[in-house]
mmCIF file of C-alpha atoms in Angstrom:
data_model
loop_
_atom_site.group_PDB
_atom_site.id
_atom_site.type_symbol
_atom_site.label_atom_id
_atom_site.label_comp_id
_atom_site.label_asym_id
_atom_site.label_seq_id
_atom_site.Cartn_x
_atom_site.Cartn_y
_atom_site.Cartn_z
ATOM 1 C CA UNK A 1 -23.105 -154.370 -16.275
ATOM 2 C CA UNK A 2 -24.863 -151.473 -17.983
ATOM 3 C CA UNK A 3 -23.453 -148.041 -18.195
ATOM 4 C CA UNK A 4 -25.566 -145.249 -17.232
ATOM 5 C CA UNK A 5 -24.861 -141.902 -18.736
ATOM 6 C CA UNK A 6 -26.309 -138.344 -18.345
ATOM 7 C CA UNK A 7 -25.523 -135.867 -20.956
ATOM 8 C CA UNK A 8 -27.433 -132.569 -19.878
ATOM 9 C CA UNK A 9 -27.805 -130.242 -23.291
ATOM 10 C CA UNK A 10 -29.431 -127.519 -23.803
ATOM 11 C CA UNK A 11 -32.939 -125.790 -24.113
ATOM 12 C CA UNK A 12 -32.718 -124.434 -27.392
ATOM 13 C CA UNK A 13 -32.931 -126.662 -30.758
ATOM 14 C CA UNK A 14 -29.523 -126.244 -32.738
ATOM 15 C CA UNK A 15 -26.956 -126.404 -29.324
ATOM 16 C CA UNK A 16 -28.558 -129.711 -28.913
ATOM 17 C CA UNK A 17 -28.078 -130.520 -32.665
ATOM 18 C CA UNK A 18 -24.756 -130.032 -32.177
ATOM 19 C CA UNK A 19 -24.388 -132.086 -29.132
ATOM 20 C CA UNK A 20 -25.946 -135.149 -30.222
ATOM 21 C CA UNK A 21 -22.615 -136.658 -31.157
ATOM 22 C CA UNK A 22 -22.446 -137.833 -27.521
ATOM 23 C CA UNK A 23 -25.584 -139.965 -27.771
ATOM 24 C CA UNK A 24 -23.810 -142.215 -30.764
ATOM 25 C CA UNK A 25 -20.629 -142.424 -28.797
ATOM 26 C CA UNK A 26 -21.488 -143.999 -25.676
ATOM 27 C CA UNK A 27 -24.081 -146.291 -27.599
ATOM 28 C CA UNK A 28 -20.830 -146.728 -29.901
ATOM 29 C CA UNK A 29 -18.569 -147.296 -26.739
ATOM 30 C CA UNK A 30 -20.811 -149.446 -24.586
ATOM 31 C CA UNK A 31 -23.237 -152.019 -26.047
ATOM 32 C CA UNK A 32 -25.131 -151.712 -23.138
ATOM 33 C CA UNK A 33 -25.082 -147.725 -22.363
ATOM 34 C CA UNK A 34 -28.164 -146.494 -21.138
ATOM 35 C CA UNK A 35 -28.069 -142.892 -22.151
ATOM 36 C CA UNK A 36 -30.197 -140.341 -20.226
ATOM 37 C CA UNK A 37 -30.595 -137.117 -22.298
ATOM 38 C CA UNK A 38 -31.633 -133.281 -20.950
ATOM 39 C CA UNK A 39 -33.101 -131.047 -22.892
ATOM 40 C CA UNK A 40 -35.779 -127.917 -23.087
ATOM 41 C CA UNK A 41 -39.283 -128.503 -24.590
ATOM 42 C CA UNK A 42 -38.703 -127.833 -28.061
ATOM 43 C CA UNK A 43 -35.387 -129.945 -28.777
ATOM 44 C CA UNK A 44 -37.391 -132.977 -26.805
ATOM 45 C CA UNK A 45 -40.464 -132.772 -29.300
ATOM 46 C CA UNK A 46 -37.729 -133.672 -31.888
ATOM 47 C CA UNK A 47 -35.257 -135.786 -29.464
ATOM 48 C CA UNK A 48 -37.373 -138.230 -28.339
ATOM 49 C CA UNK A 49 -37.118 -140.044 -31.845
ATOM 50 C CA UNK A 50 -34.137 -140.598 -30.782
ATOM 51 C CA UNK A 51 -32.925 -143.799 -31.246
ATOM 52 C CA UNK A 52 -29.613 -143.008 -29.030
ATOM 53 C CA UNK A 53 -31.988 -141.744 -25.782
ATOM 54 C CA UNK A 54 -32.979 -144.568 -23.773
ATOM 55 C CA UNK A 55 -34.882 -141.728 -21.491
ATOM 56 C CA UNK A 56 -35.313 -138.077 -22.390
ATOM 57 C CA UNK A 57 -35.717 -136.208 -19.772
ATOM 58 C CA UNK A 58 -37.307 -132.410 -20.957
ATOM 59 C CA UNK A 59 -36.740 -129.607 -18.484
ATOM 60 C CA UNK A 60 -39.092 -126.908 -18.359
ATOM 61 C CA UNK A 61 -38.460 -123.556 -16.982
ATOM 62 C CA UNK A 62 -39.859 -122.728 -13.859
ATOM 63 C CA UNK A 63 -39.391 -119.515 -11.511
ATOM 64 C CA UNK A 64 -36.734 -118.997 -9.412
ATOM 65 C CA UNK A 65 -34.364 -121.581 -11.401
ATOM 66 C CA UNK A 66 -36.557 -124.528 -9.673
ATOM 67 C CA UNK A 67 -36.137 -126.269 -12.747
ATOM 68 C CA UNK A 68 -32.615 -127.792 -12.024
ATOM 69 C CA UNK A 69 -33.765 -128.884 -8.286
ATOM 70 C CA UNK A 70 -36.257 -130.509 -9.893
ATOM 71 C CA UNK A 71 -33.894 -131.808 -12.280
ATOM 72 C CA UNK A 72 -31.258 -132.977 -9.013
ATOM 73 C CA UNK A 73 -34.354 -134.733 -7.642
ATOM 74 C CA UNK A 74 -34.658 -136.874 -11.083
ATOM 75 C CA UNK A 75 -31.276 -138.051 -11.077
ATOM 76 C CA UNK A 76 -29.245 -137.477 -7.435
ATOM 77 C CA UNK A 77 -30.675 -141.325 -6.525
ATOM 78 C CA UNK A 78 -28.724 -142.627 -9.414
ATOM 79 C CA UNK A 79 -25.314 -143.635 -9.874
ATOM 80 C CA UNK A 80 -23.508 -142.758 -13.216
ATOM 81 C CA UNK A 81 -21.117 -143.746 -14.662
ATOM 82 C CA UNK A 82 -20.288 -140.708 -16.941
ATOM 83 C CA UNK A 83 -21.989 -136.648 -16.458
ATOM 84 C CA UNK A 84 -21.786 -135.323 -19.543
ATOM 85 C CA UNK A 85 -22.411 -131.441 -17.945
ATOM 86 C CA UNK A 86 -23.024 -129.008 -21.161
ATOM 87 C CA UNK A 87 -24.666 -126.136 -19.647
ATOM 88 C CA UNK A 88 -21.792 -125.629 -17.061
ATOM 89 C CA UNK A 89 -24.142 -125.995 -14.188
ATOM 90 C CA UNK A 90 -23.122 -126.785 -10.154
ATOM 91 C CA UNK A 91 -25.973 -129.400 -10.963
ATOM 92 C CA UNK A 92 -23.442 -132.134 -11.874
ATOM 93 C CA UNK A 93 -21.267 -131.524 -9.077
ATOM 94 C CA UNK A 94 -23.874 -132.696 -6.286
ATOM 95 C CA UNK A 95 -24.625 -136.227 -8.040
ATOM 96 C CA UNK A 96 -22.576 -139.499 -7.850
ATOM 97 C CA UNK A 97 -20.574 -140.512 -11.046
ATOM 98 C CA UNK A 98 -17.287 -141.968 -11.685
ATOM 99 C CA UNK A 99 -16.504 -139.828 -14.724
ATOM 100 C CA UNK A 100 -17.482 -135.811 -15.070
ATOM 101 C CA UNK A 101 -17.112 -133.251 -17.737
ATOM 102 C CA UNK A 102 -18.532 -129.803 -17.764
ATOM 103 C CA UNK A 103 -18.578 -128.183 -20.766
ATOM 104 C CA UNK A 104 -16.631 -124.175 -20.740
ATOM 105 C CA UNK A 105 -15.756 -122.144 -23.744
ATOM 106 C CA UNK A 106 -11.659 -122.571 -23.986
ATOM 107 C CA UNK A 107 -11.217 -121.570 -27.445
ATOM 108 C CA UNK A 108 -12.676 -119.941 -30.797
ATOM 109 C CA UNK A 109 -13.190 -123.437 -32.401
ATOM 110 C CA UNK A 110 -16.682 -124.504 -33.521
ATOM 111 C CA UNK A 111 -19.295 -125.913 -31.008
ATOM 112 C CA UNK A 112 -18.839 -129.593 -32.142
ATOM 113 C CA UNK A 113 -14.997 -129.347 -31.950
ATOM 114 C CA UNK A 114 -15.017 -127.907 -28.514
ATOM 115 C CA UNK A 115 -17.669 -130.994 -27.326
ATOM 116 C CA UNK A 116 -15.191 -133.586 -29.098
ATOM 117 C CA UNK A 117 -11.940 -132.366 -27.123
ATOM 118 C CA UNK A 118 -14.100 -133.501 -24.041
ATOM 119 C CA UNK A 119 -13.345 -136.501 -25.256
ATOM 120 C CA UNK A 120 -9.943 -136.629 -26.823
ATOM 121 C CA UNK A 121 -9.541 -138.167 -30.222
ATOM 122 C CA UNK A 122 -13.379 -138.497 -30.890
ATOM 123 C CA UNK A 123 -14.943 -136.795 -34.109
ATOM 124 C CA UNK A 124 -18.572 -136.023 -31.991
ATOM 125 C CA UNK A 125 -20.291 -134.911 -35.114
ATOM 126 C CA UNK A 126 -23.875 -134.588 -34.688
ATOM 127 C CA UNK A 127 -25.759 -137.816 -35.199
ATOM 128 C CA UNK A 128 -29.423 -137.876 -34.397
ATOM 129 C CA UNK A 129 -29.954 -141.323 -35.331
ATOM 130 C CA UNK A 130 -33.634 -140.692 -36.427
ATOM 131 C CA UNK A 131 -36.652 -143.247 -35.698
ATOM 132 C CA UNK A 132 -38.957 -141.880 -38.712
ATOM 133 C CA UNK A 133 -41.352 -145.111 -38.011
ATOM 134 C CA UNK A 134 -42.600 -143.042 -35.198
ATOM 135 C CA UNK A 135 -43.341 -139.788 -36.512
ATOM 136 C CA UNK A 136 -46.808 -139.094 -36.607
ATOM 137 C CA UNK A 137 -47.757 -136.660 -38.927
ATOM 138 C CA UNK A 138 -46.702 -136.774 -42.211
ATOM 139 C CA UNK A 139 -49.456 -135.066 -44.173
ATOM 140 C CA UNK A 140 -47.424 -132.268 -45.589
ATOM 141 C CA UNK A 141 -44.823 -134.948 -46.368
ATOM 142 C CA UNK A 142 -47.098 -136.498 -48.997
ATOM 143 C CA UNK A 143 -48.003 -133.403 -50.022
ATOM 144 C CA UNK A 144 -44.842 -131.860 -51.030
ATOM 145 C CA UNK A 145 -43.613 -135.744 -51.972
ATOM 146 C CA UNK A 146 -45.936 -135.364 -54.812
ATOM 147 C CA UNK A 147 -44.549 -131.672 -55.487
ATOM 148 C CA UNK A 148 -40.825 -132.961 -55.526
ATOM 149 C CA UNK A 149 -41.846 -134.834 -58.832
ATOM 150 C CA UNK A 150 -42.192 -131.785 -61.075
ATOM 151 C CA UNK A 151 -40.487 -129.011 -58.706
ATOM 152 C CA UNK A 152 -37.007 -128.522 -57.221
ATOM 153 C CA UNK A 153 -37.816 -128.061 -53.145
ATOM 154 C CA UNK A 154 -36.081 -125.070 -51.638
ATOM 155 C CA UNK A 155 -36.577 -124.844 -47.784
ATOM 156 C CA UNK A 156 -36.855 -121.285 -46.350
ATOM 157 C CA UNK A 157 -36.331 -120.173 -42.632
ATOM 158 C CA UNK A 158 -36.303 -116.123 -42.447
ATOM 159 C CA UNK A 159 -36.669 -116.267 -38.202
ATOM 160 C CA UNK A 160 -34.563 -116.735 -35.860
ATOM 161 C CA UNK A 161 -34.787 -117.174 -31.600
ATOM 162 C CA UNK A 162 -33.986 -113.323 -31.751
ATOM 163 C CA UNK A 163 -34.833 -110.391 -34.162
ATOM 164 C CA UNK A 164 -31.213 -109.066 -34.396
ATOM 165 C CA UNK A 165 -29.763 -112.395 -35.802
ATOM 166 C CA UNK A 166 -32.748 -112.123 -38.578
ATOM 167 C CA UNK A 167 -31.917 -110.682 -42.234
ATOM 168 C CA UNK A 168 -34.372 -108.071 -42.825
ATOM 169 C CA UNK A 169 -37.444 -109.648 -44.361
ATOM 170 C CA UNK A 170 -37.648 -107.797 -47.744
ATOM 171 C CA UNK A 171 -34.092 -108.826 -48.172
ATOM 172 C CA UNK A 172 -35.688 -112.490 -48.871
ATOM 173 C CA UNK A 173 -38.219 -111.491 -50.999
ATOM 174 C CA UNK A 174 -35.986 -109.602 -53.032
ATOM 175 C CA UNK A 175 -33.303 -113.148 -52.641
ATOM 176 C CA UNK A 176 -36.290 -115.236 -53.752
ATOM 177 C CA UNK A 177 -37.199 -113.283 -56.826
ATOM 178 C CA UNK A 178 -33.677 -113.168 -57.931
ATOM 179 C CA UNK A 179 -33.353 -116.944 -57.806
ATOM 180 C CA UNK A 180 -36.553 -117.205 -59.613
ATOM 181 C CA UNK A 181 -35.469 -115.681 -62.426
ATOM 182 C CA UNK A 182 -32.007 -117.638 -62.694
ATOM 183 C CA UNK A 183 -31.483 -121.090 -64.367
ATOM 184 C CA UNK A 184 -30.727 -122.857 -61.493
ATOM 185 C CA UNK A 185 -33.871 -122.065 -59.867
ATOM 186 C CA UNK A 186 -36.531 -122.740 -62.857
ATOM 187 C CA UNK A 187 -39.411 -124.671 -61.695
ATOM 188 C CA UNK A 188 -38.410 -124.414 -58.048
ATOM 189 C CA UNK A 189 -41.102 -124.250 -54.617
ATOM 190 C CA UNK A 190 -40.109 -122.618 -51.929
ATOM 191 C CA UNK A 191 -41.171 -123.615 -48.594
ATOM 192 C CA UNK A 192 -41.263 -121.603 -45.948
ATOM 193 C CA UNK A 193 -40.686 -122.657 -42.231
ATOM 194 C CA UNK A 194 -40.793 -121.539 -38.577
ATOM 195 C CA UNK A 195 -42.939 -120.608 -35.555
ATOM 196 C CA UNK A 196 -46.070 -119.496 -35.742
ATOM 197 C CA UNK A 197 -45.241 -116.953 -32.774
ATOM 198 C CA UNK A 198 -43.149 -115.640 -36.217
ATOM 199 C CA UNK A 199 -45.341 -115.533 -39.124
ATOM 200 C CA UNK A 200 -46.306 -111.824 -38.518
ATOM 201 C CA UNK A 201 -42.754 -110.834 -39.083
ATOM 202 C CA UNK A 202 -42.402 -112.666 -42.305
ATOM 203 C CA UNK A 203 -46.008 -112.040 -43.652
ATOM 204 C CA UNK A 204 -44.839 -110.042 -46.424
ATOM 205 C CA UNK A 205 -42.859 -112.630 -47.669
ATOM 206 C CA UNK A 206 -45.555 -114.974 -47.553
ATOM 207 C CA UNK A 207 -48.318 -112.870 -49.275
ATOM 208 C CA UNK A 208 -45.791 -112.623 -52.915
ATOM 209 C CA UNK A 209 -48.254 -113.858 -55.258
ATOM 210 C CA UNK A 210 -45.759 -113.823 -58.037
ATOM 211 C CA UNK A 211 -42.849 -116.707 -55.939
ATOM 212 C CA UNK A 212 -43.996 -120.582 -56.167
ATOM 213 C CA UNK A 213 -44.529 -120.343 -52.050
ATOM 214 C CA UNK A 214 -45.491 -123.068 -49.905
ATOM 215 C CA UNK A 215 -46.301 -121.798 -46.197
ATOM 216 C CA UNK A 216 -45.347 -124.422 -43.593
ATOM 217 C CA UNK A 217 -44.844 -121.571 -40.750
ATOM 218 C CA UNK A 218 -46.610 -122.973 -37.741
ATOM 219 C CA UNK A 219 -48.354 -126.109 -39.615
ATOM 220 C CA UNK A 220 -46.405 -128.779 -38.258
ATOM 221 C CA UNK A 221 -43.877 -130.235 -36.282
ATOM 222 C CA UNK A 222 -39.778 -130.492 -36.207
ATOM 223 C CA UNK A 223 -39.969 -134.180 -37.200
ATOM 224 C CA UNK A 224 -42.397 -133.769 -39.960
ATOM 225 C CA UNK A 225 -40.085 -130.682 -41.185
ATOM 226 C CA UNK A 226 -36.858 -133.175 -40.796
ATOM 227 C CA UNK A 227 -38.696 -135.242 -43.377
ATOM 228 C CA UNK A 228 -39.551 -132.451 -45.703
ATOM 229 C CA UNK A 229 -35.573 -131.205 -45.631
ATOM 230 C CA UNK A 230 -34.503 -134.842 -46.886
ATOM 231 C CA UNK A 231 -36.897 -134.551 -49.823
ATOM 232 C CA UNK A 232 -35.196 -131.104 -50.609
ATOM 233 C CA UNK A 233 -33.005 -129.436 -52.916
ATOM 234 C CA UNK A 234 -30.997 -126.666 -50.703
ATOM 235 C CA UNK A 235 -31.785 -124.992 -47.511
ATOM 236 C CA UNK A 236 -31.493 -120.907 -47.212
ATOM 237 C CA UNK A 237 -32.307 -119.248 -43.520
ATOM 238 C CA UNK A 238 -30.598 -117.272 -40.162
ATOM 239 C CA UNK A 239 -28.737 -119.060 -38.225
ATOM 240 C CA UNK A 240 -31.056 -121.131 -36.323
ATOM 241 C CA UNK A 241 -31.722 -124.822 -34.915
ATOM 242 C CA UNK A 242 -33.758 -124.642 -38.118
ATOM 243 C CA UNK A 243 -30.231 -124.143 -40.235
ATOM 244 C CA UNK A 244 -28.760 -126.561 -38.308
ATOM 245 C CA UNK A 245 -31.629 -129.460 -38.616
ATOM 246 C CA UNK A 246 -31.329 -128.731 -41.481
ATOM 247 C CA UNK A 247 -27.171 -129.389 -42.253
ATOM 248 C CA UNK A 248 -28.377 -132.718 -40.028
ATOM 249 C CA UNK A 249 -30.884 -133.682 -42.525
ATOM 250 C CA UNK A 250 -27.814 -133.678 -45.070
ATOM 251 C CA UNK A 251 -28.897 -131.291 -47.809
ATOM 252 C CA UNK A 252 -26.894 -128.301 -48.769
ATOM 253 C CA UNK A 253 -27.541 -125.554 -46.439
ATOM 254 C CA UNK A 254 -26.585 -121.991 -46.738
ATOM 255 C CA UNK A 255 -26.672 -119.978 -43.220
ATOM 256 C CA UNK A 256 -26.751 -116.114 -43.114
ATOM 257 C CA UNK A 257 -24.845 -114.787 -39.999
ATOM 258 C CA UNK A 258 -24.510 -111.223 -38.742
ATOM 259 C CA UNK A 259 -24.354 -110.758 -34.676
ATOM 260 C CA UNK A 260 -23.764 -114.656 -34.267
ATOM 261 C CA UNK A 261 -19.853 -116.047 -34.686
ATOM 262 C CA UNK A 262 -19.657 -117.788 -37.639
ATOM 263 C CA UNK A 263 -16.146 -119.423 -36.586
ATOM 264 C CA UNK A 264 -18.285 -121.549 -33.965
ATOM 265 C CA UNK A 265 -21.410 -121.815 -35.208
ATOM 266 C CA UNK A 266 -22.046 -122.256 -38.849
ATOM 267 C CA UNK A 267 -23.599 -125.057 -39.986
ATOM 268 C CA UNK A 268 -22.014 -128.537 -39.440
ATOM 269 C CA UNK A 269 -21.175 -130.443 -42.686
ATOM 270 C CA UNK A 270 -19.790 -130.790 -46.064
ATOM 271 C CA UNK A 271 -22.056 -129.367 -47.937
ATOM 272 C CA UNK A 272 -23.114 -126.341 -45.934
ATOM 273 C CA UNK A 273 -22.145 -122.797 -46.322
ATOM 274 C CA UNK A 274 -22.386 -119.247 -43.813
ATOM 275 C CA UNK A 275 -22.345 -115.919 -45.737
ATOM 276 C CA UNK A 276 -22.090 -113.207 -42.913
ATOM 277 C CA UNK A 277 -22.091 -109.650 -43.571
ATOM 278 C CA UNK A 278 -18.810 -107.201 -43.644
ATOM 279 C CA UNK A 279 -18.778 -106.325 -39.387
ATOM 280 C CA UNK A 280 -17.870 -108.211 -36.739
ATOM 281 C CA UNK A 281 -20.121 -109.726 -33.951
ATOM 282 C CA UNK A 282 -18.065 -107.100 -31.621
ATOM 283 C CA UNK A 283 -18.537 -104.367 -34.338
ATOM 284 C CA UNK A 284 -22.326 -104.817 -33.975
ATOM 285 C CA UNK A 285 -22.811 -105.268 -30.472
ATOM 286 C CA UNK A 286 -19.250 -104.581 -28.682
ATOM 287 C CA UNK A 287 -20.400 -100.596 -28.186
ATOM 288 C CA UNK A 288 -22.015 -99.048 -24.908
ATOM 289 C CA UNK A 289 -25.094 -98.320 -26.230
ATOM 290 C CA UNK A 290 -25.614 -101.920 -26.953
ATOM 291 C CA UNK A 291 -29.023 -103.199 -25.812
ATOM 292 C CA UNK A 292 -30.242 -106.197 -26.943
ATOM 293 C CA UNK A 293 -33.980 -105.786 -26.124
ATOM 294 C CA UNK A 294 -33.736 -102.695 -28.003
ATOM 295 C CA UNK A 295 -32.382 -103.374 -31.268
ATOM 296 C CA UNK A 296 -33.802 -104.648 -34.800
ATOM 297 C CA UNK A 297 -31.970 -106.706 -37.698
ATOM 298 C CA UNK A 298 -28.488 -106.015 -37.383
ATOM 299 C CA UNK A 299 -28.033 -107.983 -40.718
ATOM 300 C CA UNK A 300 -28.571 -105.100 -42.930
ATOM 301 C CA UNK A 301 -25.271 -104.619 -44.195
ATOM 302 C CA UNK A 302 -25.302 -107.971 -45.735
ATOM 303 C CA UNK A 303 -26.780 -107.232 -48.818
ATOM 304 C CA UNK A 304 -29.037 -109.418 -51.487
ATOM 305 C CA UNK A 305 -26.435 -109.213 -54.244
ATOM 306 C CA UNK A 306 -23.471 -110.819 -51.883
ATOM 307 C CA UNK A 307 -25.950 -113.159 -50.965
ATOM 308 C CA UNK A 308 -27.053 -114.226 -54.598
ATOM 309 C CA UNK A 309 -23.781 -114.556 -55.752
ATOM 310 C CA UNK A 310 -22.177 -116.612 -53.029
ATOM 311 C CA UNK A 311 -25.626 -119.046 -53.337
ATOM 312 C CA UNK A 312 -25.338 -119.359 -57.129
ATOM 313 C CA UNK A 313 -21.531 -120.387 -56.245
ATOM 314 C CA UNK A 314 -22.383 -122.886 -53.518
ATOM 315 C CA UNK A 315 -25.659 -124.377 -55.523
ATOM 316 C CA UNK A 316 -23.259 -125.049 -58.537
ATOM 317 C CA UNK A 317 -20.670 -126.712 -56.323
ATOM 318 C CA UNK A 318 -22.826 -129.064 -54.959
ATOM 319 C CA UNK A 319 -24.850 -130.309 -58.200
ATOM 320 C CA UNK A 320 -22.397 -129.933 -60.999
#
């Protein structure tokens, strides 16, 4: 008899990343799972390649919190077997299913650690399980294919889903131009990724004649830029569901961290590295004054230097 299972994640890219363990486990578990996966609009662009969702179900926001009685309507006349409740919503609670877990923050442990204790005695690392047959566009992809032959690919993410998690944007121009200079780095391409809502905030960066700079920022999609970090070298960025595509795609991947906890956060994998700077996320934002609409970078006490030296150290590592 199949299993039907409902694992509602989140709305924002890298949670869901870090999640996707529980797709390959029930597949793993039951040969004939069905697994029903929630997400926002921007994870399901990437998440419905998929090959672990049988049905991806995207949840848009809508005013007033409609969006989860819309959601209830979607699922309430179905029975589950397992509600796999990561958003730590009442929205499990009024649907019919022999086996529930909700999701709460118990410990200090990293995100994928606290998701595998759900299920005792499971490594849930994230496994996307990619269908690459059915990505569509894949014109930068032979593009920078044919770049990869003479140049060492560097991928580049300076946003972030909010401007105090973002190192200040001269501090990467001044990172880039160090690395261009060292031996490591000869004959290297940066490309540069993210929104388009961002590329005003990183212009400078992308106007520096004088840096090998390839500007993907709001040209394409997640999938395509999955592809891209596979053909790559070493990923460099704020922590982001950019940084952790990225650690998914299996390439070394350095993370900077500043207001964000490191400890749960930092990318997922061997070959993956966070450098955060000398405070505290409650040294940043634990004071009264604290308002985060009102703040900018709070990253600038990590400095290039730290930065250079702790990338030099990690590069090395991985390709000596």
């Amino acid at each position: 008899m199949t299993k039907k299972v409902l694992v509602i994640s989140s709305n924002r890219l890298g949670d869901c990343i870090l999640s996707s363990g529980l797709n390959s486990f029930f597949k793993n578990k039951f040969k004939d799972a069905k697994v029903f996966f929630v997400c926002g609009p921007i994870p399901g662009d990437f998440f419905k390649l998929c090959k672990n969702i049988d049905r991806l179900i995207i949840l848009k926001k809508r005013k007033f919190s409609l969006h989860w009685f819309h959601l209830w309507k979607l699922i309430f006349f179905n029975y589950w077997d397992c509600v796999i409740d990561l958003r730590g919503t009442l929205i499990s609670f009024f649907i019919f299913t022999k086996t529930r877990k909700v999701y709460r923050i118990r410990s200090n442990l990293h995100k994928v650690k606290e998701i595998s204790r759900l299920f005792p005695g499971r490594d849930l690392s994230p496994n996307i399980c990619f269908n690459e047959k059915k990505v569509k566009n894949k014109n930068f992809l032979k593009l920078i294919q044919k770049i990869a032959l003479n140049k060492k690919l560097v991928i580049v993410a300076p946003s972030a889903n909010w401007v105090g998690k973002t190192w200040p944007i001269q501090n990467f121009c001044s990172l880039l131009k160090k690395l261009c200079k060292n031996s490591n780095f000869k004959n290297c391409c940066f490309i540069i990724v993210g929104p388009q809502n961002e590329k005003e905030s990183i212009e400078s960066l992308l106007k520096l004649k004088s840096l090998p700079i390839f500007d993907l920022v709001g040209k394409t999609d997640l999938a395509e830029i999955f592809l891209i970090m596979k053909k790559s070298r070493l990923f460099i960025g704020n922590d982001s569901g950019l940084m952790h595509l990225s650690a998914l795609a299996g390439i070394p991947t350095v993370g900077l961290f500043g207001p964000s906890d490191s400890k749960r956060y930092h990318p997922w994998g061997r070959k993956t590295l966070a450098i955060k700077g000398p405070k505290s996320p409650s040294e940043l934002m634990g004071h009264k004054e604290f308002n985060p609409k009102k703040v900018n970078s709070l990253m600038k006490d990590l400095t290039v230097n730290y930065v250079f030296k702790e990338l030099i150290k990690f590069y090395k590592n991985c390709y000596d």
